[in-house]
Amino acid sequence: MSELKSIYRWLEGQRLKVLGALVATACGIIFSTLIPLVNQTAIDMVIKQTTEGEQTIISKIVLSVSTFQGQLLMCGFLIILFTIINALFNFLKARWSAEASEDLAKSLKDKMYNHIQQLSFMYHKRAETGDLIQRCTSDIDTIRLFLSSQLVEMGYSILIFVIIFTFMLTLNVKFALVSVCVTPILFTFCFIFFKKVKNSFQEADESEARMSTMIQENLTGVRVVRAYCNQEFEIEQFEKRNSDYRAKSYVMTKLNALFWSSSDFLSLFQIAITVIYGAYLSINGEITLGTLQAFISYESMIIWPVRQLGRILTDLGKTTISAKRINEVLSEPIEFEEGLQKPDIKGTIEFNHVGFEYEDHDRILKDITFKVKCGQTIAIIGRTGSGKTTLMNLLMRLYDYTDGSIKIDGVELKHIDKKWLRRHIGAVLQELFLYSKTIKQNIAIAKKDAVDEEIHSVAQLASVHHVIEEFQEGYDTIVGERGVTLSGGQKQRVGIARALINECPILIFDDSLSAVDTETDIVIRKALKERSKDVTTFIIAHRVSTVKDADQILVLDKGRIIQQGTHDELIHQGGLYQTFWEIQNEKEAEVLSLVNQGSEV
Ligand SMILES: Nc1ncnc2c1ncn2[C@@H]1O[C@H](COP(=O)(O)OP(=O)(O)OP(=O)(O)O)[C@@H](O)[C@H]1O
């Protein structure tokens, strides 16, 4: 029920059109139901030339013409007139319901997209992309289809039944009651079917969503699949999900087959009762031949729409499930709160006993305390999984810390408006994503009005300008989905240029120099140092050479800061940092000697 209320809410702005479609349906029905009355008059009063048939408004109009030929012509004229008016109302019904449903689908898609944009990072990490796409496309389409045809069809079925039954009652009460005696059984049958099909549609829809997720993941991770020759495994997995979907859809198909055959039987049984009982009444002289004809016409006009109700109720079941799935997304709280502070951010940062854990996970960060002055470079180093990215996620408020306090320029981070905060942080994330757009557009994502000089300047700082210039299309080169036409290092450098475009007071480089060679790494860091004197910079890296020039180095292990200081302090302290330094020095020496041997040979 709450799902139907939601659909009513989403229909805001379209309700008048839906109402218009229903009114047009009712008008169309009235005019189409007048046609059997014209036939009745033609048979009973015009052709048989008697006045013993039931007097109706139609018979009065027809009999007002004095000649036999005139009366016959009037009957023909009325049939044509009612058919044209009926067609006109049908046109209006179809037009208004189509407009209402298309507009609703559009506004619902906009609403979903808008809401998804504002959902928290945590939600997106949890949600399955394929399932979300399914909710934004086929679930909305189910609702659109219901509104464009089934809602008006439902109104049509109910109205045609009420109007025709009233006409029948005015002609003969006893015959009218016998003519609808199977209808309650048909209704009950439809209702039971509706309940059953609702559950099986939910299962089929969810199964389809799982299949979509798999297709989406497979296409996104196509390189991994190819690299590990995982095609057979993926095909096998897809077949499993596809079979599951087929099995669930099959249950629905079986239910449908059962419904249609049983409801066909009930409908034909009802027509048979009407014909037999009508013949009996006619033979006994209780009704005229014209009335019998009118009843048989009416019977065939109502029985199929009543039977259609079953299908419409089935679709209503599907629609409520789709509305529920859409509502689940729309009811997720958005991450942006109103009324938070928008302080002047300069870049002084203070972490005080900060702790954090992901939902239902063990504590990831424990008792993190450090202070950064505006303009300093802070490097974070540690084993994989030690919590370096998580620490930066807290700083960007992608997640909120559970314990302690983080202050930026003296203002508690949780009191700062998220959009405002993120506009002041230029981040090169570990999972770099490039849009299927030009390089220029990819760099200017955070500054749509950036001029070419600005874009070229940040690309130069990121040591990627000369690479881009070598492309045939230069900055207008389109990078494929997820940047497949660029190498890993080129992608990283485009990502760095993107982070620099806004001249933010805080910069984060999360493992962003890992795919560039040591020489380029040095060039980029030097350029950054010169340009960003007042910028507070966080560098997460695994290479000691990348972090050694930082003003402060934090060594993270199992979510704790185990060492803190400058490179010189840390290499004399012993511990993890010194181990990293020694291992990497040894490796470098080994590589150097191999290179030397090679050149001697
Ligand atoms: N969204 C998440 N939900 C649950 N656990 C997570 C989530 N993201 C990360 N983790 C866990 O948190 C821990 C720290 O991860 P994090 O990415 O911060 O490590 P890291 O030091 O940056 O690692 P790396 O050097 O490999 O990038 C890991 O154990 C990881 O499994």
XYZ file of C-alpha atoms and ligand atoms in Angstrom:
632
model
C 0.000 0.000 0.000
C 2.798 2.407 0.931
C 4.273 1.728 -2.537
C 1.036 2.909 -4.189
C 1.195 6.050 -2.028
C 4.735 6.599 -3.304
C 3.591 6.290 -6.907
C 0.837 8.800 -6.142
C 3.487 11.143 -4.698
C 5.764 10.743 -7.725
C 2.796 11.575 -9.943
C 2.848 15.169 -8.716
C 2.311 17.455 -11.713
C 0.857 14.564 -13.755
C -2.240 13.821 -11.689
C -4.502 16.004 -13.830
C -3.474 14.112 -16.941
C -4.091 10.747 -15.256
C -7.493 11.990 -14.118
C -8.206 13.276 -17.645
C -7.278 9.852 -19.053
C -9.660 8.148 -16.598
C -12.493 10.579 -17.420
C -11.878 10.052 -21.159
C -11.996 6.285 -20.518
C -15.356 6.618 -18.748
C -16.783 8.801 -21.550
C -15.533 6.359 -24.203
C -17.168 3.463 -22.361
C -20.518 5.269 -22.088
C -20.624 5.892 -25.821
C -19.518 2.373 -26.733
C -22.177 0.856 -24.433
C -24.877 2.854 -26.213
C -24.268 0.893 -29.442
C -25.939 -2.383 -28.200
C -28.943 -0.251 -27.184
C -29.183 1.072 -30.769
C -29.085 -2.552 -32.011
C -31.757 -3.518 -29.492
C -34.020 -0.693 -30.737
C -33.331 -1.599 -34.356
C -34.287 -5.254 -33.818
C -37.261 -4.795 -31.515
C -38.923 -1.597 -32.618
C -37.763 -0.747 -36.113
C -37.426 -4.096 -37.869
C -40.265 -5.860 -35.927
C -42.304 -2.602 -35.984
C -43.587 -3.105 -32.401
C -43.373 -1.078 -29.192
C -43.042 -4.064 -26.857
C -39.282 -3.734 -26.299
C -37.795 -1.940 -23.272
C -38.097 1.837 -23.768
C -34.716 3.571 -23.596
C -33.483 7.046 -24.458
C -32.136 5.571 -27.720
C -35.493 4.053 -28.704
C -37.164 7.403 -27.998
C -34.699 9.203 -30.308
C -35.082 6.580 -33.066
C -38.876 6.416 -32.850
C -39.104 10.202 -33.025
C -38.419 9.784 -36.779
C -41.704 9.051 -38.528
C -40.717 6.765 -41.465
C -39.286 3.191 -41.295
C -36.384 4.066 -43.579
C -35.675 7.199 -41.529
C -35.615 5.100 -38.324
C -33.163 2.631 -39.887
C -30.985 5.513 -41.093
C -31.101 7.068 -37.611
C -29.887 3.758 -36.100
C -26.995 3.665 -38.578
C -26.183 7.310 -37.924
C -26.179 6.815 -34.134
C -23.842 3.806 -34.386
C -21.370 5.819 -36.523
C -21.638 8.837 -34.208
C -21.031 6.794 -31.034
C -18.125 4.965 -32.662
C -16.465 8.274 -33.650
C -16.973 9.816 -30.187
C -15.649 6.629 -28.586
C -12.550 6.753 -30.837
C -11.992 10.398 -29.912
C -12.083 9.638 -26.187
C -9.813 6.627 -26.719
C -7.305 8.917 -28.430
C -7.404 11.373 -25.502
C -7.061 8.507 -23.018
C -4.007 7.098 -24.817
C -2.387 10.506 -25.240
C -2.820 11.711 -21.663
C -1.814 8.432 -20.066
C 1.278 8.199 -22.305
C 2.275 11.785 -21.502
C 1.767 11.258 -17.762
C 3.764 8.020 -17.709
C 6.660 9.338 -19.840
C 6.913 12.475 -17.704
C 6.785 10.420 -14.520
C 9.539 8.104 -15.799
C 11.707 11.098 -16.687
C 11.237 12.888 -13.401
C 11.751 9.648 -11.445
C 14.998 8.936 -13.304
C 16.181 12.494 -12.589
C 15.190 12.119 -8.958
C 17.020 8.790 -8.609
C 20.162 10.065 -10.328
C 20.160 13.206 -8.233
C 19.695 11.208 -5.035
C 22.362 8.647 -5.927
C 24.795 11.526 -6.509
C 24.209 12.666 -2.954
C 24.425 9.316 -1.214
C 27.376 8.661 1.025
C 30.608 7.072 -0.139
C 29.872 4.319 2.381
C 26.580 3.526 0.598
C 28.290 3.302 -2.772
C 30.966 1.022 -1.385
C 28.200 -1.284 -0.123
C 25.827 -1.101 -3.102
C 26.128 -3.265 -6.195
C 26.395 -1.158 -9.349
C 24.401 -3.562 -11.534
C 21.585 -3.621 -9.011
C 21.525 0.196 -8.847
C 21.399 0.393 -12.657
C 18.517 -2.088 -12.650
C 16.611 0.097 -10.178
C 17.213 3.223 -12.289
C 16.194 1.593 -15.561
C 14.001 -1.494 -15.638
C 12.276 -0.846 -12.293
C 11.336 2.663 -13.407
C 10.232 1.203 -16.734
C 7.905 -1.237 -14.953
C 6.210 1.741 -13.272
C 6.077 3.654 -16.559
C 4.414 0.735 -18.328
C 1.911 0.336 -15.531
C 0.913 3.985 -15.757
C 0.895 4.196 -19.526
C -1.463 1.309 -20.049
C -2.401 -0.745 -17.041
C -3.650 1.985 -14.702
C -6.086 3.325 -17.294
C -6.883 -0.255 -18.299
C -7.727 -1.012 -14.669
C -9.960 2.064 -14.558
C -11.460 0.882 -17.857
C -12.205 -2.611 -16.521
C -13.843 -1.323 -13.346
C -15.790 1.437 -15.102
C -17.014 -0.762 -17.957
C -18.230 -3.295 -15.435
C -20.078 -0.681 -13.331
C -21.595 1.139 -16.334
C -22.691 -1.975 -18.229
C -24.021 -3.661 -15.113
C -26.149 -0.540 -14.474
C -27.443 -0.703 -18.084
C -28.224 -4.410 -17.627
C -30.091 -3.744 -14.364
C -32.275 -1.167 -16.097
C -33.111 -3.734 -18.815
C -33.793 -6.795 -16.592
C -32.672 -7.203 -12.951
C -32.894 -11.013 -12.748
C -31.057 -11.559 -16.042
C -28.460 -8.921 -15.040
C -27.646 -10.769 -11.788
C -27.351 -14.164 -13.519
C -25.126 -12.593 -16.192
C -22.468 -11.631 -13.616
C -22.762 -14.591 -11.227
C -19.280 -15.970 -12.073
C -17.604 -12.557 -11.786
C -16.991 -12.713 -7.968
C -15.235 -16.080 -8.435
C -13.134 -14.546 -11.241
C -12.236 -11.568 -9.018
C -11.195 -13.783 -6.094
C -9.132 -15.906 -8.442
C -7.405 -12.780 -9.828
C -6.620 -11.574 -6.308
C -5.050 -14.873 -5.201
C -3.021 -14.887 -8.403
C -1.872 -11.291 -7.791
C -0.494 -12.256 -4.360
C 1.379 -15.259 -5.719
C 2.871 -13.514 -8.725
C 4.054 -10.559 -6.615
C 6.440 -12.779 -4.638
C 7.707 -14.612 -7.671
C 8.303 -11.317 -9.543
C 10.404 -10.011 -6.626
C 12.569 -13.132 -6.778
C 12.925 -12.882 -10.575
C 13.721 -9.142 -10.414
C 16.405 -9.643 -7.765
C 17.862 -12.515 -9.725
C 18.011 -10.306 -12.842
C 19.757 -7.605 -10.780
C 22.399 -10.146 -9.693
C 22.907 -11.092 -13.330
C 23.249 -7.411 -14.338
C 25.825 -6.887 -11.577
C 27.825 -9.796 -12.902
C 27.748 -8.452 -16.503
C 28.726 -4.983 -15.289
C 31.613 -6.332 -13.152
C 32.829 -8.548 -15.961
C 32.878 -5.721 -18.484
C 34.556 -3.329 -16.045
C 37.155 -5.900 -15.089
C 37.687 -7.171 -18.615
C 41.443 -6.728 -18.346
C 41.670 -8.836 -15.202
C 39.524 -11.530 -16.796
C 41.767 -11.635 -19.868
C 45.015 -11.390 -17.903
C 44.120 -14.361 -15.704
C 42.465 -16.299 -18.550
C 39.371 -16.369 -16.388
C 36.874 -16.484 -19.248
C 35.742 -20.067 -18.599
C 35.169 -19.398 -14.928
C 33.258 -16.196 -15.730
C 31.132 -17.973 -18.354
C 30.346 -20.716 -15.827
C 29.374 -18.150 -13.174
C 27.208 -16.284 -15.681
C 25.479 -19.494 -16.720
C 24.654 -20.181 -13.075
C 23.092 -16.755 -12.579
C 21.358 -16.905 -15.934
C 19.889 -20.317 -15.049
C 18.735 -18.988 -11.708
C 17.009 -16.079 -13.466
C 15.443 -18.428 -15.990
C 14.188 -20.732 -13.220
C 12.597 -17.800 -11.372
C 11.051 -16.403 -14.558
C 9.796 -19.903 -15.350
C 7.823 -19.968 -12.084
C 6.117 -16.764 -13.253
C 5.436 -18.206 -16.695
C 3.838 -21.300 -15.140
C 1.663 -19.127 -12.887
C 0.617 -17.078 -15.931
C -0.289 -20.166 -17.936
C -2.399 -21.447 -15.053
C -4.122 -18.112 -14.683
C -4.955 -17.631 -18.368
C -6.327 -21.123 -18.898
C -8.462 -21.052 -15.721
C -9.740 -17.530 -16.330
C -10.563 -18.429 -19.963
C -12.659 -21.306 -18.701
C -14.476 -19.110 -16.137
C -15.145 -16.368 -18.741
C -16.543 -18.758 -21.339
C -18.584 -20.497 -18.640
C -20.133 -17.121 -17.741
C -21.006 -16.405 -21.407
C -22.573 -19.875 -21.723
C -24.750 -19.269 -18.640
C -25.896 -15.925 -20.083
C -26.787 -17.401 -23.490
C -28.656 -20.399 -22.010
C -30.550 -18.365 -19.396
C -31.286 -15.575 -21.926
C -32.690 -18.119 -24.423
C -34.880 -19.563 -21.647
C -36.208 -16.066 -20.713
C -36.775 -15.212 -24.379
C -38.699 -18.452 -25.071
C -40.851 -17.719 -22.000
C -41.485 -14.218 -23.377
C -39.897 -12.484 -20.400
C -37.424 -10.576 -22.604
C -37.413 -9.582 -26.271
C -34.954 -10.821 -28.861
C -33.412 -7.325 -28.939
C -32.791 -7.414 -25.167
C -31.209 -10.889 -25.465
C -28.918 -9.546 -28.182
C -28.034 -6.526 -26.027
C -27.192 -8.774 -23.040
C -24.991 -11.062 -25.113
C -23.135 -8.008 -26.502
C -22.744 -6.570 -22.999
C -21.550 -9.896 -21.628
C -18.712 -10.070 -24.145
C -17.904 -6.407 -23.471
C -17.412 -6.943 -19.721
C -16.096 -10.450 -19.333
C -12.762 -9.891 -21.088
C -11.910 -6.665 -19.215
C -12.780 -8.394 -15.938
C -10.466 -11.222 -16.910
C -7.867 -8.607 -17.927
C -7.995 -7.397 -14.328
C -5.990 -10.478 -13.400
C -3.171 -9.439 -15.699
C -3.379 -5.858 -14.499
C -3.267 -7.016 -10.885
C -0.199 -9.074 -11.806
C 1.428 -5.976 -13.233
C 0.338 -4.047 -10.176
C 2.222 -6.653 -8.140
C 5.333 -6.084 -10.240
C 4.863 -2.323 -9.999
C 4.680 -2.375 -6.200
C 7.895 -4.417 -6.062
C 9.646 -1.991 -8.413
C 8.327 0.993 -6.433
C 9.637 -0.648 -3.248
C 13.084 -1.110 -4.774
C 13.143 2.519 -5.953
C 11.954 3.680 -2.543
C 14.763 1.773 -0.844
C 17.258 3.963 -2.688
C 15.305 7.206 -2.278
C 14.901 6.661 1.451
C 18.672 6.302 1.983
C 19.823 9.438 3.813
C 21.901 11.830 1.739
C 25.347 12.666 3.046
C 25.059 16.439 2.863
C 23.612 18.208 5.886
C 22.348 21.753 5.878
C 23.626 24.502 8.155
C 27.221 23.344 8.632
C 30.151 25.754 8.735
C 32.074 27.033 5.715
C 35.265 28.304 7.363
C 38.217 29.873 5.622
C 40.385 26.769 5.050
C 44.134 27.394 5.090
C 45.497 23.947 5.871
C 46.432 23.616 9.549
C 45.309 20.137 10.550
C 45.173 18.457 13.927
C 44.289 14.798 14.601
C 43.639 14.052 18.282
C 43.227 10.427 19.456
C 41.229 9.617 16.330
C 39.709 6.158 16.049
C 37.660 4.623 13.276
C 36.007 1.381 12.246
C 34.014 0.478 9.140
C 30.488 -0.848 9.672
C 30.670 -4.315 11.284
C 34.454 -4.404 11.051
C 37.256 -4.367 13.602
C 38.860 -1.073 14.531
C 40.945 0.114 11.557
C 42.496 3.295 13.034
C 43.515 3.604 16.668
C 44.559 6.619 18.689
C 45.877 8.668 15.751
C 47.426 11.922 16.945
C 49.516 14.360 14.891
C 49.609 18.010 13.908
C 50.349 19.578 10.534
C 51.187 23.232 10.020
C 49.833 25.062 7.012
C 52.120 24.467 3.986
C 53.868 21.382 5.373
C 54.283 18.123 3.489
C 53.260 15.037 5.417
C 54.162 11.615 4.168
C 52.416 8.472 5.300
C 54.148 5.148 4.841
C 53.322 1.680 6.063
C 52.542 -1.865 5.093
C 49.505 -2.513 2.870
C 46.263 -2.491 4.796
C 47.754 -0.441 7.646
C 45.067 2.273 7.234
C 46.765 5.011 5.154
C 43.895 5.483 2.653
C 41.353 5.277 5.461
C 43.128 8.137 7.250
C 42.781 10.333 4.137
C 39.160 9.229 3.676
C 38.460 10.634 7.140
C 40.110 13.935 6.212
C 37.828 14.256 3.149
C 34.816 13.219 5.243
C 34.129 10.274 2.949
C 33.665 8.537 6.304
C 33.234 10.139 9.693
C 35.634 9.206 12.524
C 34.112 7.357 15.429
C 36.451 8.623 18.201
C 38.605 11.640 18.964
C 38.727 14.858 17.042
C 40.035 16.223 13.745
C 40.344 19.984 13.385
C 41.090 22.031 10.291
C 42.206 25.563 11.165
C 40.667 25.084 14.592
C 37.229 23.990 13.326
C 36.010 20.483 14.126
C 35.844 18.552 10.834
C 32.347 17.188 11.519
C 31.062 20.767 11.704
C 32.371 21.657 8.248
C 30.095 21.410 5.218
C 31.222 18.362 3.202
C 30.976 19.985 -0.234
C 32.822 23.051 1.016
C 35.555 20.917 2.573
C 36.044 18.776 -0.547
C 36.231 21.861 -2.740
C 39.307 22.814 -0.704
C 41.013 19.465 -1.067
C 42.648 18.353 -4.297
C 42.902 14.586 -4.173
C 44.534 12.063 -6.430
C 42.842 8.878 -5.317
C 44.359 5.433 -5.352
C 41.533 4.098 -7.542
C 41.927 6.650 -10.301
C 38.996 6.967 -12.657
C 39.001 8.802 -15.972
C 35.751 9.556 -17.792
C 35.231 8.617 -21.444
C 35.811 12.252 -22.345
C 38.697 14.315 -23.667
C 41.865 14.727 -21.599
C 41.029 18.415 -21.313
C 37.607 17.653 -19.845
C 39.090 15.080 -17.499
C 41.572 17.603 -16.114
C 38.970 20.372 -15.802
C 36.378 18.255 -13.989
C 36.606 20.338 -10.836
C 36.858 23.637 -12.742
C 34.588 23.586 -15.763
C 35.542 27.115 -16.822
C 39.310 26.495 -16.764
C 41.046 28.060 -19.774
C 43.585 26.178 -21.912
C 46.557 27.972 -20.299
C 45.522 26.778 -16.829
C 45.025 23.220 -18.071
C 48.414 23.206 -19.836
C 50.122 24.676 -16.795
C 48.881 21.960 -14.388
C 49.672 19.293 -16.987
C 53.239 20.659 -17.116
C 53.504 20.466 -13.337
C 52.326 16.863 -13.498
C 54.943 16.122 -16.178
C 52.314 14.989 -18.668
C 52.025 18.032 -20.971
C 54.650 16.782 -23.457
C 52.989 13.332 -23.559
C 49.562 14.842 -24.327
C 51.017 17.138 -26.992
C 52.380 14.070 -28.789
C 48.864 12.634 -29.214
C 47.316 13.407 -32.605
C 44.362 15.168 -31.019
C 46.426 16.645 -28.166
C 44.238 17.700 -25.239
C 41.131 16.729 -27.245
C 42.114 13.050 -27.254
C 39.285 10.997 -25.870
C 40.411 8.560 -23.240
C 38.420 5.310 -23.332
C 36.261 4.042 -20.522
C 38.456 4.017 -17.439
C 41.250 5.563 -19.490
C 42.319 2.431 -21.363
C 44.198 4.360 -24.021
C 46.607 5.802 -21.436
C 49.330 3.926 -19.590
C 49.094 3.601 -15.803
C 51.719 6.324 -15.266
C 50.072 8.680 -17.789
C 46.713 8.182 -16.108
C 48.218 8.983 -12.724
C 49.760 12.169 -14.078
C 46.457 13.278 -15.648
C 44.942 12.611 -12.207
C 47.604 14.810 -10.591
C 46.924 17.634 -13.084
C 43.212 17.341 -12.256
C 43.901 17.702 -8.531
C 46.041 20.804 -9.110
C 43.591 22.732 -11.280
C 41.760 24.380 -8.403
C 44.756 25.553 -6.359
C 43.351 23.946 -3.226
C 44.992 24.632 0.169
C 45.185 20.888 0.874
C 46.453 18.222 -1.512
C 46.331 14.461 -1.099
C 48.348 12.065 -3.230
C 47.250 8.557 -2.381
C 49.866 6.256 -3.865
C 49.749 8.544 -6.884
C 53.373 8.373 -7.855
C 53.681 4.599 -7.730
C 53.253 4.122 -11.487
C 55.772 6.791 -12.523
C 59.511 6.175 -12.695
C 61.759 7.543 -9.949
C 63.050 10.345 -12.158
C 59.559 11.630 -13.025
C 58.570 11.210 -9.377
C 61.366 13.609 -8.398
C 60.490 16.089 -11.172
C 56.820 16.170 -10.137
C 57.560 16.559 -6.424
C 60.039 19.382 -7.132
C 57.505 21.204 -9.313
C 54.837 20.767 -6.665
C 57.118 22.068 -3.931
C 57.830 25.218 -5.933
C 54.238 25.926 -6.865
C 52.548 24.849 -3.621
C 54.566 26.614 -0.927
C 51.479 27.336 1.195
C 49.707 24.108 0.404
C 49.448 21.383 2.994
C 50.341 18.194 1.132
C 49.781 14.582 2.120
C 51.764 11.961 0.236
C 50.981 8.294 0.717
C 53.654 6.086 -0.758
C 55.439 2.794 -0.440
C 58.766 4.132 -1.814
C 60.994 5.715 0.810
C 62.555 7.890 -1.908
C 59.106 9.477 -2.498
C 58.562 10.395 1.150
C 62.047 11.227 2.384
C 61.882 14.962 1.689
C 58.617 15.431 3.629
C 58.542 17.748 6.649
C 57.049 14.975 8.682
C 56.737 11.245 8.062
C 54.108 9.081 9.769
C 54.769 5.342 9.865
C 51.502 3.456 10.176
C 51.191 -0.128 11.298
C 47.943 -1.980 12.018
C 46.071 1.310 12.293
C 48.498 2.966 14.721
C 51.222 5.565 14.226
C 54.300 3.674 15.356
C 56.892 6.240 14.270
C 56.804 9.932 13.501
C 59.540 12.351 12.429
C 61.734 13.465 9.551
C 63.637 11.041 7.320
C 66.921 11.699 9.120
C 65.379 11.171 12.524
C 63.626 7.977 11.476
C 66.562 6.211 9.805
C 68.531 6.564 13.035
C 65.653 5.439 15.221
C 65.555 1.823 14.045
C 62.197 0.137 13.544
C 59.973 -0.290 10.496
C 61.059 2.848 8.637
C 64.715 1.919 8.855
C 63.839 -1.592 7.604
C 61.992 -0.102 4.593
C 64.944 2.191 3.915
C 67.504 -0.589 4.092
C 65.511 -2.987 1.925
C 64.873 -0.335 -0.708
C 68.511 0.834 -0.615
C 69.729 -2.721 -1.047
C 67.337 -3.229 -3.951
C 68.466 -0.008 -5.570
C 72.131 -1.007 -5.157
C 71.377 -4.442 -6.622
C 69.598 -2.892 -9.587
C 72.444 -0.399 -10.070
C 75.080 -3.123 -10.047
C 73.043 -5.211 -12.522
C 72.719 -2.175 -14.755
C 76.476 -1.522 -14.492
C 77.291 -5.152 -15.271
C 74.994 -4.969 -18.258
C 76.666 -1.849 -19.633
C 80.150 -3.351 -19.166
C 79.103 -6.430 -21.144
N 34.969 0.111 2.761
C 35.595 -0.713 3.599
N 34.872 -1.523 4.389
C 35.483 -2.363 5.239
N 36.805 -2.460 5.396
C 37.589 -1.686 4.648
C 37.024 -0.763 3.701
N 38.037 -0.120 3.087
C 39.182 -0.601 3.625
N 38.916 -1.540 4.559
C 39.889 -2.260 5.396
O 40.596 -1.301 6.155
C 41.950 -1.666 6.273
C 42.832 -0.477 5.877
O 42.636 -0.243 4.493
P 43.356 0.977 3.762
O 42.884 0.979 2.353
O 43.168 2.190 4.565
O 44.873 0.508 3.838
P 46.153 1.149 3.145
O 47.182 1.277 4.217
O 45.797 2.357 2.382
O 46.533 -0.040 2.165
P 47.340 0.058 0.759
O 48.738 0.464 1.067
O 47.287 -1.353 0.280
O 46.589 0.983 -0.096
C 42.165 -2.899 5.437
O 42.189 -4.011 6.306
C 40.946 -2.962 4.552
O 40.585 -4.299 4.350
